[in-house]
Short mmCIF file of C-alpha atoms and ligand atoms in Angstrom, two decimals:
data_model
loop_
_atom_site.label_atom_id
_atom_site.label_comp_id
_atom_site.label_asym_id
_atom_site.label_seq_id
_atom_site.Cartn_x
_atom_site.Cartn_y
_atom_site.Cartn_z
CA MET A 2 0.13 -0.10 -0.10
CA PRO A 3 1.08 3.50 -0.71
CA ALA A 4 2.93 6.13 1.06
CA ILE A 5 1.53 9.71 0.82
CA VAL A 6 2.99 12.76 1.01
CA LEU A 7 1.15 15.73 2.58
CA LEU A 8 2.96 19.53 2.26
CA GLY A 9 2.19 22.98 1.86
CA ALA A 10 2.40 24.60 -1.55
CA GLN A 11 3.19 28.55 -0.23
CA TRP A 12 5.08 30.09 2.68
CA GLY A 13 3.30 27.35 5.52
CA ASP A 14 -0.05 27.70 7.57
CA GLU A 15 -1.86 26.55 4.49
CA GLY A 16 -4.33 24.45 6.43
CA LYS A 17 -2.55 21.02 6.26
CA GLY A 18 -3.59 19.79 9.82
CA LYS A 19 -7.06 20.02 8.10
CA ALA A 20 -5.83 18.11 5.38
CA THR A 21 -4.43 15.51 7.10
CA ASP A 22 -7.35 15.23 9.90
CA LEU A 23 -9.69 14.21 6.05
CA LEU A 24 -7.41 11.55 5.65
CA ALA A 25 -6.68 10.19 8.93
CA GLU A 26 -9.16 7.63 9.09
CA ARG A 27 -8.05 5.73 5.63
CA ILE A 28 -4.15 6.08 7.24
CA ASP A 29 -2.25 3.95 9.67
CA TYR A 30 0.76 5.97 9.97
CA CYS A 31 1.09 9.71 10.32
CA VAL A 32 4.92 10.78 10.11
CA ARG A 33 6.43 14.00 10.34
CA PHE A 34 9.66 14.28 8.65
CA ASN A 35 11.11 18.10 9.20
CA GLY A 36 11.39 20.86 11.14
CA GLY A 37 9.95 20.78 14.76
CA ASN A 38 8.23 22.82 16.92
CA ASN A 39 8.52 25.98 14.63
CA ALA A 40 5.42 24.55 12.84
CA GLY A 41 2.16 24.98 14.25
CA HIS A 42 -1.45 22.78 13.21
CA THR A 43 -4.71 23.73 14.04
CA ILE A 44 -7.46 21.19 13.76
CA VAL A 45 -10.95 21.69 14.91
CA ILE A 46 -12.69 18.06 15.47
CA ASP A 47 -16.50 18.30 16.61
CA GLY A 48 -15.70 21.88 18.22
CA GLU A 49 -12.71 21.39 19.80
CA THR A 50 -9.81 23.01 18.64
CA TYR A 51 -6.41 21.52 19.04
CA ALA A 52 -3.24 23.51 18.42
CA MET A 53 -0.03 21.54 18.08
CA HIS A 54 3.60 22.00 17.04
CA LEU A 55 5.83 18.83 17.53
CA LEU A 56 3.10 15.57 17.19
CA PRO A 57 1.63 14.37 14.14
CA SER A 58 -1.63 15.64 13.56
CA GLY A 59 -2.90 11.98 13.19
CA VAL A 60 -1.80 11.81 16.92
CA LEU A 61 -5.86 12.55 16.99
CA THR A 62 -7.11 9.75 15.24
CA PRO A 63 -7.46 6.46 16.97
CA GLY A 64 -5.97 3.85 15.79
CA VAL A 65 -3.32 5.81 13.62
CA VAL A 66 0.57 5.11 14.85
CA PRO A 67 2.02 8.93 15.13
CA VAL A 68 5.89 8.87 14.26
CA ILE A 69 8.19 11.37 14.68
CA GLY A 70 10.87 10.91 11.75
CA ASN A 71 14.54 10.92 12.12
CA GLY A 72 14.47 14.41 9.52
CA VAL A 73 12.60 16.39 13.02
CA VAL A 74 14.81 18.28 15.69
CA ILE A 75 12.92 17.23 19.04
CA ASP A 76 12.24 19.79 21.94
CA LEU A 77 12.13 17.04 24.19
CA GLY A 78 10.32 19.53 26.92
CA VAL A 79 7.65 20.66 24.60
CA LEU A 80 7.47 16.71 23.28
CA PHE A 81 5.98 15.90 26.91
CA ASP A 82 4.14 19.05 27.31
CA GLU A 83 2.17 18.32 24.23
CA ILE A 84 1.79 14.37 25.16
CA ASP A 85 0.41 15.90 28.76
CA LEU A 86 -1.69 18.65 27.28
CA LEU A 87 -3.65 15.79 25.09
CA THR A 88 -3.92 13.05 27.56
CA ALA A 89 -5.41 15.78 29.55
CA ARG A 90 -8.03 16.43 27.42
CA GLY A 91 -8.48 12.51 26.91
CA ILE A 92 -6.68 12.14 23.63
CA ASP A 93 -4.33 8.53 23.82
CA THR A 94 -0.96 9.23 22.58
CA SER A 95 0.63 6.01 23.83
CA ARG A 96 1.18 4.85 20.17
CA LEU A 97 3.71 7.97 19.69
CA VAL A 98 7.29 6.82 18.20
CA VAL A 99 10.25 8.58 18.04
CA SER A 100 13.00 8.08 15.94
CA ALA A 101 16.22 7.11 17.64
CA ASN A 102 18.08 9.19 14.46
CA ALA A 103 16.45 12.35 15.40
CA HIS A 104 18.25 15.25 16.17
CA VAL A 105 17.28 17.29 20.11
CA ILE A 106 17.23 20.79 20.48
CA THR A 107 18.82 21.64 23.60
CA ALA A 108 18.88 24.79 25.68
CA TYR A 109 22.10 26.10 23.73
CA HIS A 110 20.11 26.01 20.55
CA ARG A 111 17.19 28.16 21.63
CA VAL A 112 19.64 30.65 23.12
CA ILE A 113 21.65 30.67 19.97
CA ASP A 114 18.74 31.23 17.78
CA LYS A 115 17.36 34.50 19.75
CA VAL A 116 21.14 36.01 19.72
CA THR A 117 21.71 35.58 16.18
CA GLU A 118 18.70 37.04 15.39
CA ARG A 119 19.22 40.12 17.56
CA PHE A 120 22.62 40.41 15.97
CA LEU A 121 21.26 40.50 12.45
CA GLY A 122 19.38 43.46 13.49
CA LYS A 123 17.55 44.46 10.30
CA ALA A 124 18.80 41.31 8.40
CA ARG A 125 16.86 39.22 10.65
CA ILE A 126 15.09 35.86 9.16
CA GLY A 127 12.38 36.12 11.70
CA THR A 128 12.71 32.97 12.97
CA THR A 129 10.35 31.17 15.25
CA GLY A 130 13.01 31.69 18.09
CA ARG A 131 12.64 27.70 19.00
CA GLY A 132 16.28 26.88 18.41
CA ILE A 133 15.60 24.92 14.82
CA GLY A 134 18.22 26.76 12.58
CA PRO A 135 21.04 26.18 15.26
CA ALA A 136 19.79 22.52 15.58
CA TYR A 137 20.32 21.90 12.15
CA ALA A 138 23.48 23.43 11.90
CA ASP A 139 24.77 21.31 14.64
CA LYS A 140 23.46 18.29 12.66
CA MET A 141 25.06 19.03 9.48
CA SER A 142 28.26 20.27 11.74
CA ARG A 143 28.47 16.48 12.92
CA VAL A 144 27.97 17.84 16.58
CA GLY A 145 24.17 17.42 17.10
CA VAL A 146 23.09 15.29 19.84
CA ARG A 147 20.53 12.68 18.61
CA VAL A 148 17.67 10.95 20.50
CA GLN A 149 19.82 7.86 20.83
CA ASP A 150 22.57 9.92 22.75
CA LEU A 151 20.35 9.87 25.95
CA PHE A 152 20.71 6.40 26.24
CA ASP A 153 24.34 6.64 26.81
CA GLU A 154 25.19 9.27 29.43
CA LYS A 155 28.94 9.26 28.80
CA ILE A 156 28.51 9.89 25.11
CA LEU A 157 25.69 12.40 25.81
CA ARG A 158 28.10 14.48 27.86
CA GLN A 159 31.19 13.92 26.21
CA LYS A 160 29.17 15.53 22.80
CA ILE A 161 27.76 18.43 25.03
CA GLU A 162 31.09 19.53 26.09
CA GLY A 163 32.58 19.45 22.22
CA ALA A 164 29.53 21.24 21.00
CA LEU A 165 29.92 23.96 23.99
CA ASP A 166 33.43 24.32 23.77
CA GLN A 167 33.25 26.46 20.62
CA LYS A 168 29.72 27.92 21.37
CA ASN A 169 30.56 29.33 24.73
CA GLN A 170 33.64 30.88 23.12
CA LEU A 171 30.97 32.54 20.47
CA LEU A 172 28.62 33.61 23.48
CA VAL A 173 31.04 35.07 25.59
CA LYS A 174 33.11 36.68 23.66
CA VAL A 175 31.23 37.90 20.28
CA TYR A 176 27.73 38.12 21.65
CA ASN A 177 28.30 39.15 25.32
CA ARG A 178 26.53 36.68 27.11
CA ARG A 179 26.84 33.97 29.88
CA ALA A 180 28.37 30.78 28.78
CA ILE A 181 26.40 27.77 28.94
CA ASP A 182 27.10 24.85 31.36
CA PRO A 183 27.16 21.63 30.01
CA THR A 184 26.28 19.60 33.20
CA ALA A 185 23.24 21.36 33.47
CA VAL A 186 22.44 20.82 29.72
CA ALA A 187 23.32 16.95 30.27
CA ASP A 188 21.03 16.66 33.34
CA GLU A 189 18.08 18.32 31.78
CA LEU A 190 18.19 16.04 28.94
CA LEU A 191 19.18 12.91 30.75
CA GLY A 192 15.96 14.11 33.19
CA TYR A 193 13.93 13.00 30.11
CA ALA A 194 15.54 9.89 29.15
CA ASP A 195 13.49 6.97 31.21
CA ARG A 196 9.79 8.77 29.83
CA LEU A 197 11.65 8.59 26.14
CA ARG A 198 12.93 5.35 25.80
CA PRO A 199 9.46 3.18 25.17
CA MET A 200 8.67 5.20 22.51
CA VAL A 201 11.75 4.99 20.72
CA ALA A 202 12.20 2.83 17.69
CA ASP A 203 14.07 2.29 14.56
CA THR A 204 11.27 4.28 12.45
CA ALA A 205 12.78 3.65 8.89
CA ALA A 206 12.64 -0.22 9.42
CA LEU A 207 9.49 0.07 11.29
CA LEU A 208 7.74 2.24 8.47
CA ASN A 209 9.15 0.19 5.55
CA ASP A 210 7.93 -3.18 7.36
CA ALA A 211 4.44 -1.26 7.44
CA LEU A 212 4.43 -0.62 3.97
CA ASP A 213 5.33 -4.18 3.00
CA HIS A 214 2.26 -5.16 5.00
CA HIS A 215 0.39 -3.06 3.19
CA LYS A 216 -0.42 -0.01 5.61
CA THR A 217 -0.82 3.23 4.43
CA VAL A 218 1.39 5.65 5.80
CA LEU A 219 1.07 9.38 5.26
CA LEU A 220 4.05 11.79 5.63
CA GLU A 221 3.65 14.97 6.81
CA ALA A 222 5.48 17.96 6.31
CA GLY A 223 5.59 21.08 8.40
CA GLN A 224 6.28 24.85 7.17
CA GLY A 225 5.73 24.78 3.35
CA THR A 226 7.81 24.84 -0.36
CA LEU A 227 8.80 28.34 0.15
CA LEU A 228 10.29 28.06 3.42
CA ASP A 229 12.27 25.21 2.05
CA VAL A 230 16.16 25.31 2.64
CA ASP A 231 17.02 24.22 -1.08
CA HIS A 232 13.77 25.70 -3.00
CA GLY A 233 12.43 28.31 -0.64
CA THR A 234 13.26 32.04 -0.61
CA TYR A 235 16.88 31.35 0.92
CA PRO A 236 17.76 33.04 2.82
CA PHE A 237 14.34 33.18 4.59
CA VAL A 238 13.66 30.17 4.85
CA THR A 239 13.46 27.41 7.66
CA SER A 240 16.62 25.32 7.91
CA SER A 241 14.97 21.70 6.73
CA ASN A 242 13.32 20.35 3.81
CA ALA A 243 9.56 20.93 3.56
CA THR A 244 9.67 19.56 0.19
CA ALA A 245 8.64 16.30 -0.90
CA GLY A 246 12.55 14.81 -1.21
CA GLY A 247 12.40 15.71 2.66
CA ALA A 248 9.61 13.73 3.13
CA CYS A 249 11.98 10.52 2.01
CA THR A 250 15.39 11.49 3.99
CA GLY A 251 13.21 12.82 7.00
CA SER A 252 11.85 9.27 7.32
CA GLY A 253 13.47 6.72 5.56
CA ILE A 254 11.34 5.82 2.92
CA GLY A 255 12.80 5.37 -0.70
CA PRO A 256 10.95 7.66 -3.36
CA THR A 257 9.34 4.73 -5.58
CA ARG A 258 7.28 3.91 -2.75
CA ILE A 259 5.54 7.21 -2.61
CA ASP A 260 2.96 7.46 -4.89
CA ARG A 261 0.76 10.22 -4.32
CA VAL A 262 2.04 14.00 -3.46
CA ILE A 263 -0.94 16.49 -2.09
CA ALA A 264 -0.25 19.87 -1.80
CA VAL A 265 -2.19 22.19 0.47
CA ALA A 266 -2.67 25.54 -1.00
CA LYS A 267 -4.59 28.58 0.83
CA ALA A 268 -7.01 30.48 -1.46
CA TYR A 269 -5.03 33.43 -0.80
CA THR A 270 -1.65 33.95 0.47
CA THR A 271 0.14 34.44 3.54
CA ARG A 272 3.94 34.33 5.30
CA VAL A 273 5.22 34.84 8.60
CA GLY A 274 8.68 36.41 9.47
CA SER A 275 11.01 38.21 6.90
CA GLY A 276 11.62 37.28 3.05
CA PRO A 277 9.94 38.21 -0.02
CA PHE A 278 6.38 38.37 -1.08
CA PRO A 279 5.13 39.63 -4.25
CA THR A 280 1.62 39.85 -3.45
CA GLU A 281 1.91 41.21 -0.04
CA LEU A 282 -0.84 43.62 0.98
CA HIS A 283 -0.20 46.55 3.27
CA ASP A 284 -3.94 48.12 2.93
CA GLY A 285 -7.20 47.55 4.52
CA ASP A 286 -7.49 44.41 2.09
CA GLY A 287 -4.42 42.85 3.96
CA GLU A 288 -5.73 43.41 7.29
CA LYS A 289 -9.14 41.76 5.97
CA LEU A 290 -7.66 38.89 4.90
CA ARG A 291 -5.89 38.54 8.33
CA ARG A 292 -9.47 39.42 10.49
CA ILE A 293 -11.45 37.07 8.85
CA GLY A 294 -9.08 34.38 7.84
CA ALA A 295 -8.00 34.69 11.55
CA GLU A 296 -4.17 34.93 10.57
CA PHE A 297 -2.17 35.14 13.46
CA GLY A 298 0.72 32.23 14.17
CA VAL A 299 -0.09 29.37 15.81
CA THR A 300 3.21 28.94 17.23
CA THR A 301 4.23 32.53 18.11
CA GLY A 302 0.85 34.40 17.94
CA ARG A 303 2.70 36.82 15.57
CA PRO A 304 0.39 38.19 13.04
CA ARG A 305 0.82 36.96 9.68
CA ARG A 306 1.52 39.03 6.45
CA CYS A 307 -1.53 38.56 3.82
CA GLY A 308 -1.61 39.16 0.45
CA TRP A 309 -3.94 37.73 -2.86
CA TYR A 310 -3.34 33.88 -4.43
CA ASP A 311 0.59 33.83 -6.00
CA ALA A 312 0.01 31.30 -8.95
CA VAL A 313 3.41 31.83 -9.65
CA ALA A 314 4.50 30.51 -6.43
CA VAL A 315 2.13 27.51 -6.16
CA ARG A 316 3.08 26.51 -9.77
CA TYR A 317 6.65 26.37 -8.68
CA ALA A 318 5.68 24.08 -5.91
CA MET A 319 3.89 21.90 -8.43
CA ARG A 320 7.17 21.28 -9.75
CA ILE A 321 9.48 21.35 -7.01
CA ASN A 322 7.26 18.66 -5.36
CA GLY A 323 5.48 16.37 -8.16
CA VAL A 324 2.43 17.26 -6.86
CA THR A 325 -0.44 14.47 -7.57
CA ASP A 326 -3.56 16.75 -6.10
CA VAL A 327 -3.84 19.91 -4.84
CA VAL A 328 -6.45 20.71 -1.22
CA LEU A 329 -7.38 24.68 -1.36
CA THR A 330 -8.37 25.69 1.56
CA LYS A 331 -9.91 28.33 3.37
CA LEU A 332 -12.04 29.76 -0.12
CA ASP A 333 -14.89 30.90 2.61
CA VAL A 334 -12.54 33.46 3.39
CA LEU A 335 -12.43 34.99 0.09
CA SER A 336 -16.46 35.70 0.31
CA HIS A 337 -16.21 39.06 1.56
CA PHE A 338 -14.50 41.02 -1.03
CA GLU A 339 -15.86 42.53 -4.25
CA ARG A 340 -13.24 41.53 -6.64
CA ILE A 341 -10.24 39.09 -6.21
CA PRO A 342 -6.97 39.71 -8.03
CA VAL A 343 -4.97 36.70 -8.76
CA CYS A 344 -1.34 36.95 -9.58
CA VAL A 345 -0.44 34.72 -12.92
CA ALA A 346 2.95 36.38 -13.58
CA TYR A 347 5.82 38.95 -12.20
CA ARG A 348 7.19 41.55 -14.06
CA LEU A 349 10.95 42.02 -13.47
CA PRO A 350 12.32 45.47 -13.30
CA ASP A 351 13.80 45.46 -16.89
CA GLY A 352 10.12 44.86 -17.65
CA ARG A 353 10.18 41.67 -18.94
CA THR A 354 6.97 39.54 -17.56
CA VAL A 355 7.83 36.10 -16.39
CA GLU A 356 5.49 33.22 -15.62
CA GLU A 357 7.72 31.08 -13.60
CA MET A 358 10.04 31.79 -10.41
CA PRO A 359 13.26 34.26 -11.48
CA MET A 360 16.42 32.54 -11.03
CA THR A 361 18.02 34.84 -8.39
CA GLN A 362 17.17 36.25 -5.11
CA THR A 363 17.75 39.80 -6.27
CA GLU A 364 15.04 39.62 -8.89
CA LEU A 365 12.72 37.89 -6.73
CA HIS A 366 12.98 40.65 -4.55
CA HIS A 367 12.29 43.24 -7.21
CA VAL A 368 9.11 41.46 -9.26
CA GLU A 369 5.98 43.41 -9.25
CA PRO A 370 2.84 40.96 -9.10
CA VAL A 371 1.11 40.96 -12.51
CA TYR A 372 -2.94 40.55 -11.45
CA GLU A 373 -5.83 39.52 -13.40
CA GLU A 374 -8.80 40.28 -11.33
CA LEU A 375 -12.00 38.11 -10.85
CA PRO A 376 -15.60 38.79 -9.84
CA GLY A 377 -16.05 37.84 -5.86
CA TRP A 378 -19.54 36.30 -4.77
CA GLN A 379 -20.12 37.75 -1.88
CA GLU A 380 -22.40 34.47 -0.82
CA ASP A 381 -21.48 32.36 2.63
CA LEU A 382 -19.96 29.44 1.09
CA SER A 383 -20.12 27.22 4.28
CA ALA A 384 -23.04 25.04 3.71
CA ALA A 385 -21.48 23.85 0.04
CA ARG A 386 -20.66 20.49 -0.42
CA SER A 387 -20.38 20.02 -3.84
CA LEU A 388 -18.70 22.62 -6.83
CA GLU A 389 -22.17 22.94 -8.11
CA ASP A 390 -23.07 24.10 -4.59
CA LEU A 391 -20.98 27.12 -5.05
CA PRO A 392 -21.83 30.17 -6.59
CA LYS A 393 -20.87 30.64 -9.89
CA ASN A 394 -17.84 33.07 -9.32
CA ALA A 395 -16.67 31.16 -6.79
CA GLN A 396 -16.49 28.06 -9.25
CA ARG A 397 -14.59 30.26 -11.42
CA TYR A 398 -12.37 31.06 -9.17
CA VAL A 399 -11.38 27.65 -8.14
CA GLU A 400 -11.36 26.57 -11.85
CA PHE A 401 -8.98 29.35 -12.42
CA LEU A 402 -6.51 28.50 -9.84
CA GLN A 403 -6.61 25.36 -11.08
CA GLU A 404 -5.78 26.00 -14.39
CA LEU A 405 -3.13 28.08 -13.38
CA ALA A 406 -1.56 25.08 -11.39
CA GLY A 407 -1.76 22.69 -14.14
CA VAL A 408 -2.69 19.80 -11.05
CA PRO A 409 -6.29 18.67 -10.64
CA PHE A 410 -7.76 20.02 -6.81
CA SER A 411 -9.12 17.04 -5.25
CA VAL A 412 -10.31 18.93 -1.91
CA ILE A 413 -11.68 22.58 -1.67
CA GLY A 414 -12.19 23.81 1.82
CA VAL A 415 -14.81 25.87 2.91
CA GLY A 416 -14.99 26.29 6.60
CA PRO A 417 -12.91 25.42 9.60
CA GLY A 418 -14.75 22.11 10.60
CA ARG A 419 -13.92 18.60 9.13
CA ASP A 420 -17.33 18.57 7.24
CA GLN A 421 -16.97 21.78 5.37
CA THR A 422 -15.40 20.33 2.48
CA ILE A 423 -16.19 19.98 -1.01
CA GLN A 424 -14.68 16.52 -2.23
CA LEU A 425 -13.84 16.55 -5.76
CA LYS A 426 -11.71 13.35 -6.06
CA ALA A 427 -10.74 10.74 -2.99
CA LEU A 428 -7.34 11.38 -1.59
CA VAL A 429 -6.41 8.02 -0.79
P1 IMP B 513 12.56 29.00 11.75
O1 IMP B 513 11.99 27.55 11.20
O2 IMP B 513 12.18 29.30 13.04
O3 IMP B 513 13.80 28.97 11.87
O4 IMP B 513 12.09 30.02 11.33
C1 IMP B 513 12.34 30.38 9.75
C2 IMP B 513 11.38 30.64 9.06
O5 IMP B 513 10.43 30.10 8.68
C3 IMP B 513 10.64 32.25 9.86
O6 IMP B 513 10.22 33.41 8.43
C4 IMP B 513 9.29 31.72 10.07
O7 IMP B 513 8.28 32.50 10.61
C5 IMP B 513 9.37 30.65 9.43
N1 IMP B 513 8.02 29.29 10.05
C6 IMP B 513 9.03 28.29 10.46
N2 IMP B 513 7.82 27.69 10.44
C7 IMP B 513 6.80 27.82 10.34
C8 IMP B 513 5.59 27.42 10.24
O8 IMP B 513 4.88 26.49 10.62
N3 IMP B 513 4.51 28.01 9.32
C9 IMP B 513 5.02 29.44 8.52
N4 IMP B 513 6.14 30.00 8.95
C10 IMP B 513 6.98 29.08 9.13
#
């Protein structure tokens, strides 16, 4: 049976949690493969809202095995807080499996994330401050701490001392901060070891075995394509691969086992943090999208930057990920606009018009969106359950976006609830 990838086609916050929830009853495993508690998934079930950062959304569905893959960076304090919060609300989290190879976010990663952002001043990335970038930097520099290190105290202490040797020099001499005590960091991590041990496994072996036994595995990305460290708007990106390729490296599942790549795209665009955003609105319409769409970060509470739908960015995401299906979310938010512009191309500073992402960052920073304006519908969509239930102009809007993406739309979201969806094609 298949492995399915589910990812974001924009700058994150596309509503991936809702899409996972729609699939949840037909999947056996739900795997996070990248990022950490920088993500924020909001899921509404029976009127109850769940906001999760680190746990895969599948944890909410009885019978689904939630897995934190090797590509994730884990803040153990956050992990156990999330488990405790869900347990207190009656959710069974006992099936959770954590990769022995996943990296651990330590206190020094969080400190370094914050001080480097402060040091960058106006050039800051606008990170979530959760230590994500520094933890991945250590992974690549081969001085990271992995989950399995917690079960070998001697190795753990050695690794932390080694990592802090250099970092403390930097903290004290460059950033004018206090040095971090390696013993305190190791003691904190060791404090989690006993509780963590029963959850830890070779998740790549587990998932491949599940596929051999005809189980359905959903690989769920954090963030979005344009925040991917290789294919996003670098350097204003996160430090992991949020694209389809990352699903393989971050889980240990080979590409030939993946037979569907589902991209979630919002009917307009949002972005948190710094970086280019061609269709960003600085006017009343932007404010209106933010208010009606409740566009505030689940993780940091920051107001999201809002703008019209950018078909150039979404088409780029279709290509980078080899997308087979699109889930369009929050169409209902656009019900309050008389006219709805859609960005169909970019105009470069030299006057040329392009329909693809420009090759260089300099160009992307200076593009102007070329809009085609569609008439709005100004009717409530929340009860629509088929394309025909939508007002004609909403149908036109969806068809236009689909044509621009060049990939079939399978689901359209018309409200936050699980049932407020139009299913055009089965996702599994
Ligand atoms: P970091 O992932 O905390 O290093 O932040 C890097 C960039 O990615 C910042 O612009 C963040 O706002 C953005 N980012 C990280 N995670 C998410 C997410 O889940 N949704 C939207 N933006 C995110």
